[in-house]
Short mmCIF file of C-alpha atoms and ligand atoms in Angstrom, two decimals:
data_model
loop_
_atom_site.label_atom_id
_atom_site.label_comp_id
_atom_site.label_asym_id
_atom_site.label_seq_id
_atom_site.Cartn_x
_atom_site.Cartn_y
_atom_site.Cartn_z
CA MET A 107 99.82 102.09 -182.10
CA ILE A 108 97.50 100.45 -184.33
CA ARG A 109 93.39 100.99 -184.32
CA VAL A 110 90.88 99.07 -186.20
CA ASP A 111 87.72 100.99 -186.57
CA ASP A 112 84.68 99.29 -187.37
CA VAL A 113 86.11 97.36 -190.02
CA THR A 114 84.21 95.12 -192.66
CA LYS A 115 85.31 92.97 -196.20
CA ASP A 116 82.48 91.99 -198.18
CA TYR A 117 83.73 89.48 -200.92
CA GLY A 118 80.92 90.39 -203.37
CA ALA A 119 77.55 89.68 -201.30
CA PHE A 120 79.65 87.90 -198.62
CA ARG A 121 80.79 89.44 -195.68
CA ALA A 122 84.02 88.28 -194.71
CA VAL A 123 84.21 90.58 -192.09
CA ASP A 124 81.67 92.11 -189.94
CA GLY A 125 82.76 95.46 -187.86
CA ILE A 126 85.49 94.30 -186.17
CA SER A 127 87.07 97.28 -183.59
CA LEU A 128 90.20 96.29 -181.73
CA GLU A 129 93.20 98.22 -180.41
CA ILE A 130 96.80 96.81 -180.12
CA ARG A 131 99.07 98.58 -178.58
CA LYS A 132 102.70 98.53 -179.14
CA GLY A 133 105.22 95.77 -178.43
CA GLU A 134 102.26 93.63 -177.74
CA ILE A 135 102.06 90.00 -179.44
CA LEU A 136 97.70 89.67 -180.76
CA GLY A 137 96.86 86.41 -180.93
CA LEU A 138 93.44 86.31 -183.92
CA LEU A 139 92.05 82.84 -183.04
CA GLY A 140 89.07 81.60 -184.60
CA PRO A 141 87.41 78.21 -186.15
CA ASN A 142 88.15 78.15 -190.22
CA GLY A 143 86.66 80.65 -192.38
CA ALA A 144 86.34 83.07 -189.57
CA GLY A 145 87.71 85.71 -191.19
CA LYS A 146 91.73 85.92 -190.20
CA THR A 147 93.36 85.78 -192.99
CA THR A 148 91.10 88.56 -194.02
CA THR A 149 91.55 90.63 -191.24
CA LEU A 150 95.56 90.28 -191.68
CA LYS A 151 95.50 91.07 -195.30
CA MET A 152 93.41 94.55 -194.33
CA LEU A 153 96.48 95.46 -191.37
CA THR A 154 99.15 94.87 -193.58
CA GLY A 155 97.61 97.15 -196.55
CA TYR A 156 96.92 94.31 -198.95
CA PHE A 157 93.44 95.61 -199.47
CA PRO A 158 91.77 98.23 -198.69
CA PRO A 159 88.54 97.68 -195.94
CA THR A 160 84.65 97.72 -197.70
CA SER A 161 83.98 100.04 -194.83
CA GLY A 162 85.70 101.10 -191.63
CA GLU A 163 89.31 102.15 -191.41
CA ILE A 164 93.08 101.24 -190.08
CA TYR A 165 94.73 103.84 -188.44
CA TYR A 166 98.58 103.36 -187.56
CA ASN A 167 99.50 105.93 -184.78
CA ASP A 168 96.10 107.81 -185.17
CA ALA A 169 97.20 107.92 -189.36
CA PRO A 170 94.72 106.11 -191.35
CA VAL A 171 96.55 103.47 -193.33
CA SER A 172 93.96 104.24 -196.93
CA HIS A 173 95.63 107.45 -196.89
CA GLN A 174 99.64 106.44 -196.67
CA PRO A 175 99.45 102.40 -197.76
CA LEU A 176 103.05 102.52 -199.17
CA GLU A 177 104.34 104.50 -195.93
CA ILE A 178 102.55 102.07 -193.66
CA LYS A 179 103.56 98.95 -195.35
CA LYS A 180 106.89 99.48 -195.39
CA ARG A 181 106.72 99.33 -191.39
CA ILE A 182 105.23 96.31 -191.40
CA GLY A 183 106.51 92.43 -191.97
CA TYR A 184 104.32 89.94 -193.60
CA LEU A 185 104.38 86.25 -193.87
CA PRO A 186 101.59 85.10 -195.29
CA GLU A 187 100.15 81.40 -194.88
CA SER A 188 102.04 79.98 -197.65
CA ALA A 189 105.34 81.96 -197.57
CA PRO A 190 106.01 83.43 -200.89
CA LEU A 191 109.70 81.64 -201.09
CA TYR A 192 111.79 79.93 -204.40
CA PRO A 193 112.56 76.71 -204.09
CA ASN A 194 115.40 76.72 -206.39
CA MET A 195 117.27 79.18 -204.59
CA LEU A 196 119.71 79.19 -202.19
CA VAL A 197 118.75 80.80 -198.65
CA TYR A 198 121.75 83.79 -198.80
CA ASP A 199 120.59 84.16 -202.34
CA PHE A 200 116.68 84.81 -201.42
CA LEU A 201 117.74 86.85 -198.23
CA CYS A 202 119.70 88.85 -200.30
CA TYR A 203 117.48 89.31 -203.18
CA THR A 204 114.32 90.24 -200.43
CA ALA A 205 117.02 92.62 -199.05
CA ASP A 206 117.56 93.74 -202.39
CA VAL A 207 114.02 94.42 -203.09
CA ARG A 208 113.00 96.08 -199.88
CA GLY A 209 115.64 98.44 -200.63
CA ILE A 210 117.99 97.87 -197.67
CA PRO A 211 121.33 99.55 -198.79
CA LYS A 212 124.32 97.17 -200.49
CA ALA A 213 126.32 97.95 -197.86
CA LYS A 214 124.04 97.41 -194.99
CA ARG A 215 122.88 94.30 -196.76
CA LEU A 216 125.39 91.59 -195.24
CA ALA A 217 125.04 92.73 -191.59
CA ARG A 218 121.24 92.90 -192.34
CA ILE A 219 121.33 89.16 -193.41
CA LYS A 220 123.61 87.72 -190.32
CA GLU A 221 120.92 89.55 -188.05
CA MET A 222 118.52 87.37 -189.08
CA SER A 223 120.33 84.59 -189.55
CA ALA A 224 121.19 84.98 -185.76
CA LEU A 225 117.13 85.58 -185.26
CA CYS A 226 116.21 82.87 -187.27
CA SER A 227 119.32 80.06 -186.87
CA LEU A 228 119.58 79.74 -190.47
CA THR A 229 123.21 79.66 -189.94
CA GLU A 230 123.82 76.17 -191.06
CA ILE A 231 121.30 76.37 -193.96
CA MET A 232 122.30 79.41 -195.89
CA ASP A 233 124.03 77.29 -198.88
CA LYS A 234 121.23 75.04 -198.80
CA PRO A 235 118.35 75.41 -201.44
CA ILE A 236 114.85 76.46 -200.27
CA GLY A 237 113.18 73.99 -202.02
CA GLU A 238 115.27 70.92 -199.82
CA LEU A 239 114.23 72.45 -196.95
CA SER A 240 111.88 70.49 -193.69
CA LYS A 241 108.72 72.55 -193.30
CA GLY A 242 110.01 74.42 -189.98
CA LEU A 243 113.11 75.13 -191.99
CA LYS A 244 111.55 76.92 -194.32
CA GLN A 245 109.00 78.56 -192.33
CA ARG A 246 111.92 79.97 -190.47
CA VAL A 247 113.41 81.60 -193.56
CA GLY A 248 109.91 83.15 -193.72
CA LEU A 249 110.65 84.92 -190.85
CA ALA A 250 114.04 86.35 -192.16
CA TYR A 251 112.14 87.18 -195.50
CA ALA A 252 109.24 89.24 -192.91
CA MET A 253 111.84 90.62 -190.91
CA ILE A 254 114.68 91.62 -192.85
CA SER A 255 113.82 95.27 -193.61
CA ASP A 256 113.01 95.71 -189.77
CA PRO A 257 109.70 96.25 -189.47
CA GLU A 258 107.84 98.05 -186.64
CA ILE A 259 105.41 95.54 -186.85
CA LEU A 260 105.40 91.76 -187.93
CA VAL A 261 102.10 90.34 -189.25
CA LEU A 262 102.11 86.45 -189.65
CA ASP A 263 98.98 83.79 -191.08
CA GLU A 264 98.82 80.31 -189.13
CA PRO A 265 103.04 80.65 -188.46
CA THR A 266 102.68 77.00 -186.97
CA SER A 267 100.54 75.50 -189.52
CA GLY A 268 101.21 71.82 -190.27
CA LEU A 269 104.85 71.75 -188.31
CA ASP A 270 105.34 69.00 -186.13
CA PRO A 271 105.47 69.55 -182.09
CA ASN A 272 109.71 70.31 -182.31
CA GLN A 273 109.10 72.57 -184.81
CA ILE A 274 106.36 74.63 -183.18
CA VAL A 275 108.67 74.88 -180.13
CA GLU A 276 111.52 76.49 -182.01
CA ILE A 277 109.29 79.08 -184.74
CA ARG A 278 106.94 79.86 -180.76
CA LYS A 279 110.54 80.70 -179.21
CA ILE A 280 111.88 82.84 -182.38
CA ILE A 281 108.28 84.59 -182.56
CA ARG A 282 108.66 85.06 -178.96
CA ASP A 283 112.21 86.62 -179.43
CA ILE A 284 110.56 89.24 -181.87
CA GLY A 285 108.00 90.12 -179.70
CA GLU A 286 110.42 91.31 -176.94
CA THR A 287 110.92 94.44 -179.03
CA ARG A 288 108.31 94.44 -181.81
CA THR A 289 104.44 94.49 -182.44
CA ILE A 290 103.43 90.86 -183.17
CA ILE A 291 99.62 90.03 -184.63
CA PHE A 292 99.26 86.60 -185.91
CA SER A 293 96.34 84.27 -186.74
CA THR A 294 96.05 80.36 -185.55
CA HIS A 295 92.55 78.06 -185.05
CA ILE A 296 94.57 76.23 -182.48
CA LEU A 297 93.94 77.71 -178.95
CA SER A 298 97.07 76.32 -176.86
CA GLU A 299 99.25 77.94 -179.85
CA ALA A 300 97.74 81.53 -179.20
CA GLU A 301 97.82 80.30 -175.26
CA ALA A 302 101.25 79.63 -175.63
CA THR A 303 102.73 82.68 -177.69
CA CYS A 304 100.28 85.78 -177.17
CA ASP A 305 99.88 88.68 -174.37
CA ARG A 306 96.06 88.78 -175.94
CA ILE A 307 93.70 87.04 -177.48
CA ALA A 308 91.11 88.23 -179.95
CA ILE A 309 88.42 85.26 -180.95
CA VAL A 310 87.16 85.96 -184.11
CA HIS A 311 84.13 84.33 -185.28
CA LYS A 312 82.01 84.67 -188.46
CA GLY A 313 83.82 87.70 -189.60
CA LYS A 314 83.04 89.17 -185.36
CA ILE A 315 85.23 89.42 -182.48
CA VAL A 316 83.51 88.15 -180.11
CA ALA A 317 86.06 88.03 -177.20
CA ASP A 318 89.23 90.06 -176.37
CA GLY A 319 91.44 90.07 -173.59
CA THR A 320 94.34 88.57 -171.73
CA THR A 321 93.63 84.49 -171.51
CA ASP A 322 93.01 85.43 -167.88
CA GLU A 323 90.22 87.69 -168.84
CA ILE A 324 88.65 85.78 -171.20
CA ARG A 325 88.97 82.78 -169.01
CA ALA A 326 87.35 84.93 -165.89
CA GLY A 327 84.13 85.98 -168.44
CA GLY A 328 85.49 89.41 -169.30
CA ASN A 329 83.29 89.04 -172.34
CA GLY A 330 79.74 88.35 -171.17
CA SER A 331 80.19 84.57 -170.16
CA GLY A 332 80.03 83.81 -166.55
CA PRO A 333 80.32 80.04 -165.12
CA CYS A 334 79.38 76.61 -166.69
CA LEU A 335 77.33 74.50 -165.17
CA LYS A 336 77.40 70.43 -166.30
CA MET A 337 74.36 68.45 -166.15
CA ASP A 338 73.84 64.89 -167.24
CA VAL A 339 70.17 64.23 -167.47
CA LYS A 340 67.93 61.11 -168.00
CA GLY A 341 65.02 61.40 -169.21
CA ALA A 342 64.73 64.07 -171.72
CA SER A 343 66.19 64.24 -175.37
CA ALA A 344 68.82 66.99 -175.95
CA ALA A 345 66.12 68.89 -177.87
CA GLU A 346 63.84 69.43 -174.78
CA ALA A 347 66.52 69.91 -172.13
CA LYS A 348 68.03 73.00 -174.62
CA ASN A 349 64.49 74.09 -175.10
CA LEU A 350 63.99 74.26 -171.35
CA PHE A 351 66.95 75.73 -169.98
CA GLN A 352 67.54 78.45 -172.88
CA GLY A 353 64.10 79.75 -171.33
CA ILE A 354 66.10 80.91 -168.02
CA GLY A 355 66.50 84.79 -167.76
CA SER A 356 70.10 84.21 -165.82
CA VAL A 357 71.43 81.62 -168.97
CA ALA A 358 73.30 82.60 -171.80
CA ARG A 359 74.03 79.72 -173.96
CA VAL A 360 73.04 76.02 -173.74
CA GLU A 361 74.98 73.16 -175.55
CA ALA A 362 73.44 69.88 -175.34
CA SER A 363 74.47 66.26 -177.11
CA GLN A 364 72.02 63.26 -176.81
CA SER A 365 74.48 60.65 -174.64
CA LYS A 366 72.06 57.78 -175.20
CA GLU A 367 68.27 57.78 -176.36
CA ASN A 368 66.42 59.68 -173.44
CA ARG A 369 69.36 61.36 -172.35
CA CYS A 370 71.69 63.85 -172.67
CA GLU A 371 74.83 65.74 -171.44
CA LEU A 372 74.51 69.59 -171.30
CA SER A 373 76.72 72.79 -170.74
CA VAL A 374 74.58 75.97 -169.39
CA THR A 375 76.64 79.11 -169.34
CA PHE A 376 75.29 81.83 -167.36
CA LYS A 377 75.30 85.16 -167.66
CA LYS A 378 78.57 87.40 -166.23
CA GLY A 379 77.58 87.92 -162.44
CA GLN A 380 74.93 85.23 -162.43
CA ASP A 381 74.49 81.95 -160.66
CA GLY A 382 71.62 80.26 -161.95
CA ARG A 383 71.85 76.90 -160.54
CA GLU A 384 68.67 76.91 -158.48
CA ALA A 385 66.73 77.89 -161.33
CA VAL A 386 67.99 75.37 -163.55
CA TYR A 387 66.99 72.56 -160.74
CA ASN A 388 63.62 73.75 -160.02
CA ALA A 389 63.23 73.60 -163.79
CA VAL A 390 63.93 70.17 -163.77
CA LYS A 391 61.88 69.80 -160.25
CA GLU A 392 58.76 70.41 -162.66
CA THR A 393 59.67 67.50 -164.99
CA ASP A 394 60.25 64.05 -164.69
CA TRP A 395 63.93 63.58 -165.56
CA VAL A 396 66.26 62.62 -163.43
CA LEU A 397 70.11 64.71 -162.80
CA MET A 398 72.36 62.45 -163.16
CA ASN A 399 75.18 64.81 -163.16
CA PHE A 400 74.89 68.86 -161.76
CA ALA A 401 78.27 70.56 -160.88
CA MET A 402 79.59 73.89 -161.55
CA GLU A 403 82.41 73.75 -163.74
CA ALA A 404 85.45 76.69 -163.70
CA ASN A 405 85.67 78.10 -167.47
CA THR A 406 88.23 76.48 -168.97
CA LEU A 407 89.41 78.77 -172.48
CA GLU A 408 88.94 75.67 -174.49
CA THR A 409 85.12 75.68 -173.59
CA ILE A 410 84.95 79.23 -173.90
CA PHE A 411 86.45 79.15 -177.67
CA ARG A 412 83.88 75.85 -178.23
CA THR A 413 81.02 78.39 -176.98
CA LEU A 414 81.57 81.20 -178.60
CA THR A 415 82.57 79.69 -181.92
CA LYS A 416 80.01 77.21 -182.59
CA GLU A 417 77.99 77.26 -185.86
CA ASN A 418 74.38 78.30 -184.10
N1 ATP B 515 89.00 85.91 -202.18
C1 ATP B 515 87.57 85.41 -202.04
N2 ATP B 515 86.43 85.26 -202.46
C2 ATP B 515 85.19 85.05 -201.75
N3 ATP B 515 85.29 84.87 -200.61
C3 ATP B 515 86.21 84.65 -200.11
C4 ATP B 515 87.38 85.14 -200.36
N4 ATP B 515 88.82 85.43 -199.61
C5 ATP B 515 88.47 84.46 -198.51
N5 ATP B 515 86.70 83.96 -198.87
C6 ATP B 515 85.43 83.62 -197.50
O1 ATP B 515 86.05 84.90 -196.66
C7 ATP B 515 85.64 83.87 -195.02
C8 ATP B 515 86.83 84.46 -194.48
O2 ATP B 515 87.89 83.56 -194.97
P1 ATP B 515 89.17 83.73 -194.26
O3 ATP B 515 90.51 83.47 -195.79
O4 ATP B 515 89.28 85.26 -193.81
O5 ATP B 515 88.92 83.60 -193.14
P2 ATP B 515 90.33 82.38 -191.77
O6 ATP B 515 89.76 82.48 -190.74
O7 ATP B 515 91.74 82.85 -192.50
O8 ATP B 515 89.69 80.66 -192.36
P3 ATP B 515 91.52 79.89 -192.40
O9 ATP B 515 91.69 79.16 -190.90
O10 ATP B 515 90.42 78.37 -193.39
O11 ATP B 515 92.49 80.42 -193.26
C9 ATP B 515 85.46 82.75 -195.56
O12 ATP B 515 84.21 82.43 -195.82
C10 ATP B 515 86.28 82.41 -197.03
O13 ATP B 515 85.79 81.22 -197.78
#
């Protein structure tokens, strides 16, 4: 339904999005997961037609967005990270105003507002000024604002940011309810958020997609990562150990941290389909280091996320 084809976005000399390609299927809930500054908001803004890519193209049902941005914008509901709400307006008045701006005919407005009120549980707060609402309630009003024109696609930027755990659960439920019949793309930097709500996750780092799949596929190393060996090594600095293991052919990545003087903890990730334990063990045998721990660990999403989005 949506195809992002080798899209880049430059802000002056800085490349914020660097050759992203993605396919988003109809009815899917896709989470763009990445650390701060990864390029999530920039990607969402291009998806909504807010600004065009510097290069590449985005297609909706095979139609390039650049050819008819206004048509496509009408089919997308967008809730930015700071929802554009008017604090002095009552919730009801704000939704009437939004319906008017979006061109919903007068005769259909009340019915649509009622539907939004039911979908986002707003009945009790319809006559309250928006400025007096908690952050969670404001976010529900924001979802109603984004959904009022009945868009096919809903794009949400960090929809649960700054909410308390109860509010997060409520917003997640509304997103999943909407996701029953719509395509949803949302960004988050919280792994558990993506895991709880999405059918599929694309991990973004420094403007690139570094993993894309269901949580099970990403966990199984469908994106080039194999199993991970945890080690505690006595007699070596983190830099020495990292240097040694990085030279082994079956090793994809090494994370090392100094735990004490001359002792370090390591996570050695092997290439997909490879088990380099013997090679690592033989390398240690050539040194005078002592292995205090040497254990293979199943990849957790958290380790994969941390490894894929490490600074260097
Ligand atoms: N208008 C702009 N001009 C220059 N640089 C920008 C602009 N907007 C964003 N950037 C930079 O582009 C990079 C990506 O920003 P973006 O907001 O897309 O990331 P993000 O993943 O959404 O981060 P966050 O979670 O912090 O919102 C960042 O380094 C940011 O500083």
